[in-house]
Amino acid sequence: MSKITIPDILKRKTEGKKITMLTAYDHLFARIVDEAGIDIVLVGDSLGTVIQGYATTIPVTMDEMIYHTRMVSRGVKNALVVGDMPFLSYQASVEEGVRNAGRFLKEGGAAAVKVEGGANVIDKVRAMISSGIPVMGHAGLLPQTIHQMGGYKVQGKDEVSAERIFNDALMLEDAGVFALVMEGIPEGLAKKITGTIAIPTIGIGAGSHCDGQVMVLYDLLGLLPQPMPKFVRQYASLREPCIEAIRKFREDVEGGRFPGSDETYHS
Ligand code: KIV
């Protein structure tokens, strides 16, 4: 398998071959995801909740994102690595947005960045692209605006917000994004956008008509304790086996059964 490029991702839409994208936040899981043949590894700012234990993605900083993106880039041979721009790394000004986006490529080793928003960030997206930085859009439910949305709620259910999301998608395509993540929107709207724009759409909680699907890796693996949203399919339940293995280690040490003779260096 050879290195996946942005033209490869664009071609998938015309070929009708679905795109797969998963998050990874460190070298070990990046290698595993890459070895499984996933097309795009997203260093998502979801690391704020999944790795750092915050309630939202808002506190995540640029330096933290670069740190994780470096680890992921070192683990990936074939997939396209995309770095997620954290809250307030691009909203304040075009210059700040371009400089921070550039850090993902220069320091993080990513091939592209992902930006949440549409009309509100379009000047920043255009400037990044014209500086040579490939951008993935993100429309619909935007976790960085959780306080404006009043929680992680499905977006685009009424006519006005559906039209806003549709127009954001058109605007992002026009600005030159190479793919569009659509999060938490009704499948009808996702189908309409996917059928209208020429760039691939990648859904999460957006139904089956998107050109690809993305999931948070730890959701898919069943590593997280909390109840999962409706759109998550758990392909494994690794949390319990992990706890059980660690419990057994503790019991063996406490009971004097570890290390055994075979696990000991004898002179
Ligand atoms: O941060 C993230 O993991 C994401 C995906 C859920 C698309 O933005």
Tab-separated table of C-alpha atoms and ligand atoms in Angstrom:
chain	number	residue	atom	x	y	z
A	1	MET	CA	0.000	0.000	0.000
A	2	SER	CA	1.371	3.442	-0.879
A	3	LYS	CA	1.041	6.790	0.863
A	4	ILE	CA	-2.464	8.226	0.529
A	5	THR	CA	-2.547	11.732	-0.891
A	6	ILE	CA	-5.173	14.429	-1.140
A	7	PRO	CA	-5.737	13.722	-4.878
A	8	ASP	CA	-6.356	10.062	-3.872
A	9	ILE	CA	-9.034	11.200	-1.411
A	10	LEU	CA	-10.668	13.441	-4.027
A	11	LYS	CA	-10.659	10.594	-6.572
A	12	ARG	CA	-12.585	8.362	-4.175
A	13	LYS	CA	-15.727	10.388	-4.778
A	14	THR	CA	-15.678	9.846	-8.537
A	15	GLU	CA	-14.730	6.182	-8.080
A	16	GLY	CA	-17.548	5.712	-5.554
A	17	LYS	CA	-15.164	4.077	-3.064
A	18	LYS	CA	-15.941	4.981	0.550
A	19	ILE	CA	-13.358	6.849	2.640
A	20	THR	CA	-12.446	5.718	6.165
A	21	MET	CA	-11.173	8.088	8.821
A	22	LEU	CA	-10.398	7.454	12.501
A	23	THR	CA	-8.913	9.565	15.240
A	24	ALA	CA	-5.589	8.736	16.848
A	25	TYR	CA	-3.726	10.722	19.456
A	26	ASP	CA	-0.471	8.821	19.940
A	27	HIS	CA	2.151	6.799	18.123
A	28	LEU	CA	0.964	3.345	19.227
A	29	PHE	CA	-2.651	3.725	18.132
A	30	ALA	CA	-1.629	5.641	14.999
A	31	ARG	CA	0.413	2.592	13.938
A	32	ILE	CA	-2.479	0.257	14.678
A	33	VAL	CA	-4.968	2.386	12.725
A	34	ASP	CA	-2.528	2.696	9.831
A	35	GLU	CA	-1.832	-1.044	9.769
A	36	ALA	CA	-5.599	-1.657	9.579
A	37	GLY	CA	-5.633	0.271	6.285
A	38	ILE	CA	-7.599	3.364	7.347
A	39	ASP	CA	-7.334	6.187	4.768
A	40	ILE	CA	-7.152	9.241	7.026
A	41	VAL	CA	-5.894	9.564	10.602
A	42	LEU	CA	-7.351	12.606	12.309
A	43	VAL	CA	-5.540	13.995	15.321
A	44	GLY	CA	-8.843	15.289	16.634
A	45	ASP	CA	-9.235	17.955	19.274
A	46	SER	CA	-11.558	15.351	20.802
A	47	LEU	CA	-8.341	14.441	22.611
A	48	GLY	CA	-9.444	17.165	25.031
A	49	THR	CA	-12.242	14.930	26.293
A	50	VAL	CA	-10.852	11.467	25.466
A	51	ILE	CA	-7.220	11.878	26.559
A	52	GLN	CA	-7.094	14.966	28.739
A	53	GLY	CA	-10.341	14.420	30.649
A	54	TYR	CA	-11.934	17.814	29.987
A	55	ALA	CA	-15.716	18.105	29.585
A	56	THR	CA	-15.336	19.836	26.196
A	57	THR	CA	-12.718	20.397	23.487
A	58	ILE	CA	-12.465	24.097	24.285
A	59	PRO	CA	-9.386	24.059	26.580
A	60	VAL	CA	-7.150	22.226	24.059
A	61	THR	CA	-4.143	24.332	23.012
A	62	MET	CA	-2.078	24.537	19.840
A	63	ASP	CA	1.045	23.248	21.595
A	64	GLU	CA	-0.864	20.206	22.831
A	65	MET	CA	-2.218	19.511	19.348
A	66	ILE	CA	1.259	19.769	17.831
A	67	TYR	CA	2.668	17.419	20.492
A	68	HIS	CA	0.051	14.762	19.670
A	69	THR	CA	0.250	15.312	15.908
A	70	ARG	CA	4.015	14.671	15.986
A	71	MET	CA	3.501	11.366	17.790
A	72	VAL	CA	0.827	10.303	15.320
A	73	SER	CA	2.831	11.336	12.253
A	74	ARG	CA	5.744	9.203	13.436
A	75	GLY	CA	3.450	6.158	13.606
A	76	VAL	CA	1.722	6.508	10.257
A	77	LYS	CA	3.214	5.139	7.040
A	78	ASN	CA	0.318	5.216	4.575
A	79	ALA	CA	-2.670	7.163	5.848
A	80	LEU	CA	-3.166	10.888	5.347
A	81	VAL	CA	-2.582	12.682	8.659
A	82	VAL	CA	-4.920	15.596	9.390
A	83	GLY	CA	-4.420	17.896	12.381
A	84	ASP	CA	-7.484	19.422	14.008
A	85	MET	CA	-7.231	23.148	14.678
A	86	PRO	CA	-8.254	23.768	18.309
A	87	PHE	CA	-10.601	26.465	19.565
A	88	LEU	CA	-9.239	30.000	19.179
A	89	SER	CA	-6.278	28.941	17.048
A	90	TYR	CA	-7.880	30.390	13.886
A	91	GLN	CA	-10.992	32.379	14.837
A	92	ALA	CA	-9.310	35.627	15.928
A	93	SER	CA	-7.490	36.599	12.729
A	94	VAL	CA	-6.476	35.386	9.303
A	95	GLU	CA	-2.787	35.708	10.130
A	96	GLU	CA	-3.071	33.712	13.332
A	97	GLY	CA	-5.080	31.057	11.493
A	98	VAL	CA	-2.497	30.670	8.728
A	99	ARG	CA	0.440	30.564	11.138
A	100	ASN	CA	-1.200	27.983	13.380
A	101	ALA	CA	-2.362	25.861	10.440
A	102	GLY	CA	1.193	25.972	9.097
A	103	ARG	CA	2.541	24.634	12.411
A	104	PHE	CA	0.605	21.389	11.879
A	105	LEU	CA	2.552	20.836	8.644
A	106	LYS	CA	5.934	22.252	9.690
A	107	GLU	CA	6.127	20.937	13.271
A	108	GLY	CA	3.472	18.223	13.425
A	109	GLY	CA	4.190	16.427	10.169
A	110	ALA	CA	0.512	16.535	9.135
A	111	ALA	CA	-0.548	16.802	5.491
A	112	ALA	CA	-3.629	18.913	6.172
A	113	VAL	CA	-5.673	20.639	8.857
A	114	LYS	CA	-9.343	20.512	9.805
A	115	VAL	CA	-11.293	23.652	10.659
A	116	GLU	CA	-14.760	23.869	12.235
A	117	GLY	CA	-17.250	26.328	10.737
A	118	GLY	CA	-18.457	27.810	7.458
A	119	ALA	CA	-19.232	31.406	6.538
A	120	ASN	CA	-17.802	32.597	9.875
A	121	VAL	CA	-14.298	31.254	9.121
A	122	ILE	CA	-14.261	31.314	5.332
A	123	ASP	CA	-11.669	34.125	5.091
A	124	LYS	CA	-9.284	32.076	7.248
A	125	VAL	CA	-9.911	28.902	5.240
A	126	ARG	CA	-9.225	30.726	1.960
A	127	ALA	CA	-5.993	32.216	3.325
A	128	MET	CA	-4.759	28.820	4.561
A	129	ILE	CA	-5.452	27.204	1.198
A	130	SER	CA	-3.812	30.008	-0.744
A	131	SER	CA	-0.770	29.591	1.528
A	132	GLY	CA	-0.511	25.974	0.394
A	133	ILE	CA	-2.138	24.332	3.417
A	134	PRO	CA	-4.771	21.718	2.535
A	135	VAL	CA	-7.938	22.180	4.596
A	136	MET	CA	-10.703	19.773	5.561
A	137	GLY	CA	-13.975	21.498	6.475
A	138	HIS	CA	-16.274	20.557	9.370
A	139	ALA	CA	-19.969	21.517	9.236
A	140	GLY	CA	-23.122	20.727	11.217
A	141	LEU	CA	-22.586	20.011	14.896
A	142	LEU	CA	-19.477	21.967	15.816
A	143	PRO	CA	-18.146	20.818	19.215
A	144	GLN	CA	-16.113	24.014	19.668
A	145	THR	CA	-19.374	26.004	19.760
A	146	ILE	CA	-20.995	23.768	22.384
A	147	HIS	CA	-22.055	26.720	24.513
A	148	GLN	CA	-23.807	28.424	21.577
A	149	MET	CA	-25.512	25.154	20.611
A	150	GLY	CA	-26.550	24.499	24.227
A	151	GLY	CA	-25.044	20.988	24.186
A	152	TYR	CA	-24.074	18.321	21.669
A	153	LYS	CA	-27.339	18.475	19.715
A	154	VAL	CA	-28.174	17.367	16.181
A	155	GLN	CA	-28.052	20.416	13.891
A	156	GLY	CA	-29.974	21.226	10.699
A	157	LYS	CA	-33.314	19.839	11.835
A	158	ASP	CA	-35.255	22.981	10.959
A	159	GLU	CA	-35.327	24.660	7.564
A	160	VAL	CA	-33.284	27.707	8.539
A	161	SER	CA	-30.394	25.807	10.102
A	162	ALA	CA	-30.456	23.165	7.338
A	163	GLU	CA	-30.099	25.940	4.767
A	164	ARG	CA	-27.258	27.518	6.729
A	165	ILE	CA	-25.353	24.220	6.854
A	166	PHE	CA	-26.036	23.604	3.138
A	167	ASN	CA	-24.723	27.085	2.275
A	168	ASP	CA	-21.677	26.562	4.507
A	169	ALA	CA	-20.906	23.367	2.573
A	170	LEU	CA	-21.146	25.211	-0.772
A	171	MET	CA	-18.979	28.025	0.518
A	172	LEU	CA	-16.324	25.647	1.872
A	173	GLU	CA	-16.227	23.786	-1.431
A	174	ASP	CA	-15.853	27.077	-3.262
A	175	ALA	CA	-13.010	28.074	-0.910
A	176	GLY	CA	-11.148	24.912	-1.915
A	177	VAL	CA	-11.443	22.476	1.000
A	178	PHE	CA	-10.568	18.939	-0.126
A	179	ALA	CA	-13.155	17.141	2.020
A	180	LEU	CA	-15.937	18.012	4.414
A	181	VAL	CA	-16.709	16.390	7.757
A	182	MET	CA	-20.439	16.557	8.463
A	183	GLU	CA	-21.264	15.923	12.103
A	184	GLY	CA	-24.646	15.386	13.779
A	185	ILE	CA	-27.059	16.264	10.983
A	186	PRO	CA	-30.121	14.436	9.602
A	187	GLU	CA	-29.333	11.929	6.851
A	188	GLY	CA	-31.546	13.752	4.314
A	189	LEU	CA	-29.464	16.910	4.618
A	190	ALA	CA	-26.220	14.908	4.481
A	191	LYS	CA	-27.461	13.159	1.327
A	192	LYS	CA	-28.392	16.462	-0.313
A	193	ILE	CA	-24.972	17.997	0.443
A	194	THR	CA	-23.123	14.846	-0.679
A	195	GLY	CA	-25.077	14.826	-3.935
A	196	THR	CA	-24.435	18.521	-4.560
A	197	ILE	CA	-20.782	19.163	-3.830
A	198	ALA	CA	-17.921	17.643	-5.814
A	199	ILE	CA	-15.627	17.082	-2.829
A	200	PRO	CA	-16.007	14.036	-0.566
A	201	THR	CA	-18.159	14.264	2.550
A	202	ILE	CA	-17.152	12.295	5.642
A	203	GLY	CA	-19.936	11.730	8.132
A	204	ILE	CA	-20.176	11.198	11.872
A	205	GLY	CA	-23.767	10.936	12.997
A	206	ALA	CA	-24.818	11.991	9.490
A	207	GLY	CA	-26.148	8.704	8.084
A	208	SER	CA	-24.941	6.352	5.389
A	209	HIS	CA	-25.088	8.542	2.281
A	210	CYS	CA	-21.793	10.349	2.965
A	211	ASP	CA	-18.721	9.530	0.873
A	212	GLY	CA	-16.947	8.281	3.974
A	213	GLN	CA	-17.281	7.795	7.712
A	214	VAL	CA	-15.239	8.939	10.689
A	215	MET	CA	-15.320	7.751	14.283
A	216	VAL	CA	-13.456	8.483	17.469
A	217	LEU	CA	-11.150	5.476	17.854
A	218	TYR	CA	-11.808	4.910	21.556
A	219	ASP	CA	-15.587	4.839	20.894
A	220	LEU	CA	-15.105	2.152	18.243
A	221	LEU	CA	-12.873	0.097	20.547
A	222	GLY	CA	-15.194	0.397	23.536
A	223	LEU	CA	-12.567	1.944	25.799
A	224	LEU	CA	-14.666	4.757	27.211
A	225	PRO	CA	-16.882	4.381	30.290
A	226	GLN	CA	-19.791	6.655	29.424
A	227	PRO	CA	-22.878	5.662	27.416
A	228	MET	CA	-22.231	6.137	23.699
A	229	PRO	CA	-24.209	8.403	21.366
A	230	LYS	CA	-26.673	6.746	18.958
A	231	PHE	CA	-24.329	6.977	15.962
A	232	VAL	CA	-21.481	5.004	17.571
A	233	ARG	CA	-20.958	1.368	16.674
A	234	GLN	CA	-18.664	-0.379	19.160
A	235	TYR	CA	-16.589	-2.962	17.301
A	236	ALA	CA	-14.956	-4.183	20.504
A	237	SER	CA	-15.418	-3.846	24.263
A	238	LEU	CA	-11.841	-3.372	25.407
A	239	ARG	CA	-12.464	-1.469	28.623
A	240	GLU	CA	-13.451	-4.503	30.705
A	241	PRO	CA	-10.588	-6.789	29.496
A	242	CYS	CA	-8.131	-3.972	30.313
A	243	ILE	CA	-9.504	-3.545	33.828
A	244	GLU	CA	-9.531	-7.329	34.324
A	245	ALA	CA	-5.884	-7.733	33.202
A	246	ILE	CA	-4.753	-4.924	35.486
A	247	ARG	CA	-6.791	-6.337	38.388
A	248	LYS	CA	-5.122	-9.756	37.903
A	249	PHE	CA	-1.672	-8.128	37.944
A	250	ARG	CA	-2.536	-6.355	41.193
A	251	GLU	CA	-3.826	-9.564	42.772
A	252	ASP	CA	-0.724	-11.526	41.678
A	253	VAL	CA	1.665	-8.931	43.095
A	254	GLU	CA	-0.291	-8.639	46.327
A	255	GLY	CA	-0.483	-12.453	46.608
A	256	GLY	CA	3.238	-12.973	45.934
A	257	ARG	CA	2.550	-14.839	42.623
A	258	PHE	CA	4.327	-12.296	40.402
A	259	PRO	CA	7.112	-12.420	39.378
A	260	GLY	CA	7.492	-16.205	39.184
A	261	SER	CA	10.718	-18.103	38.736
A	262	ASP	CA	10.394	-17.960	34.884
A	263	GLU	CA	10.063	-14.200	35.026
A	264	THR	CA	13.173	-13.757	37.164
A	265	TYR	CA	16.865	-13.438	36.172
A	266	HIS	CA	18.901	-16.149	37.953
A	267	SER	CA	22.670	-15.762	38.282
B	1	KIV	O1	-12.090	16.001	17.120
B	1	KIV	C1	-12.553	15.026	16.519
B	1	KIV	O2	-12.295	13.870	16.851
B	1	KIV	C2	-13.418	15.292	15.384
B	1	KIV	C3	-14.122	14.129	14.756
B	1	KIV	C4	-15.192	13.637	15.645
B	1	KIV	C5	-14.628	14.441	13.406
B	1	KIV	O3	-13.569	16.406	14.989
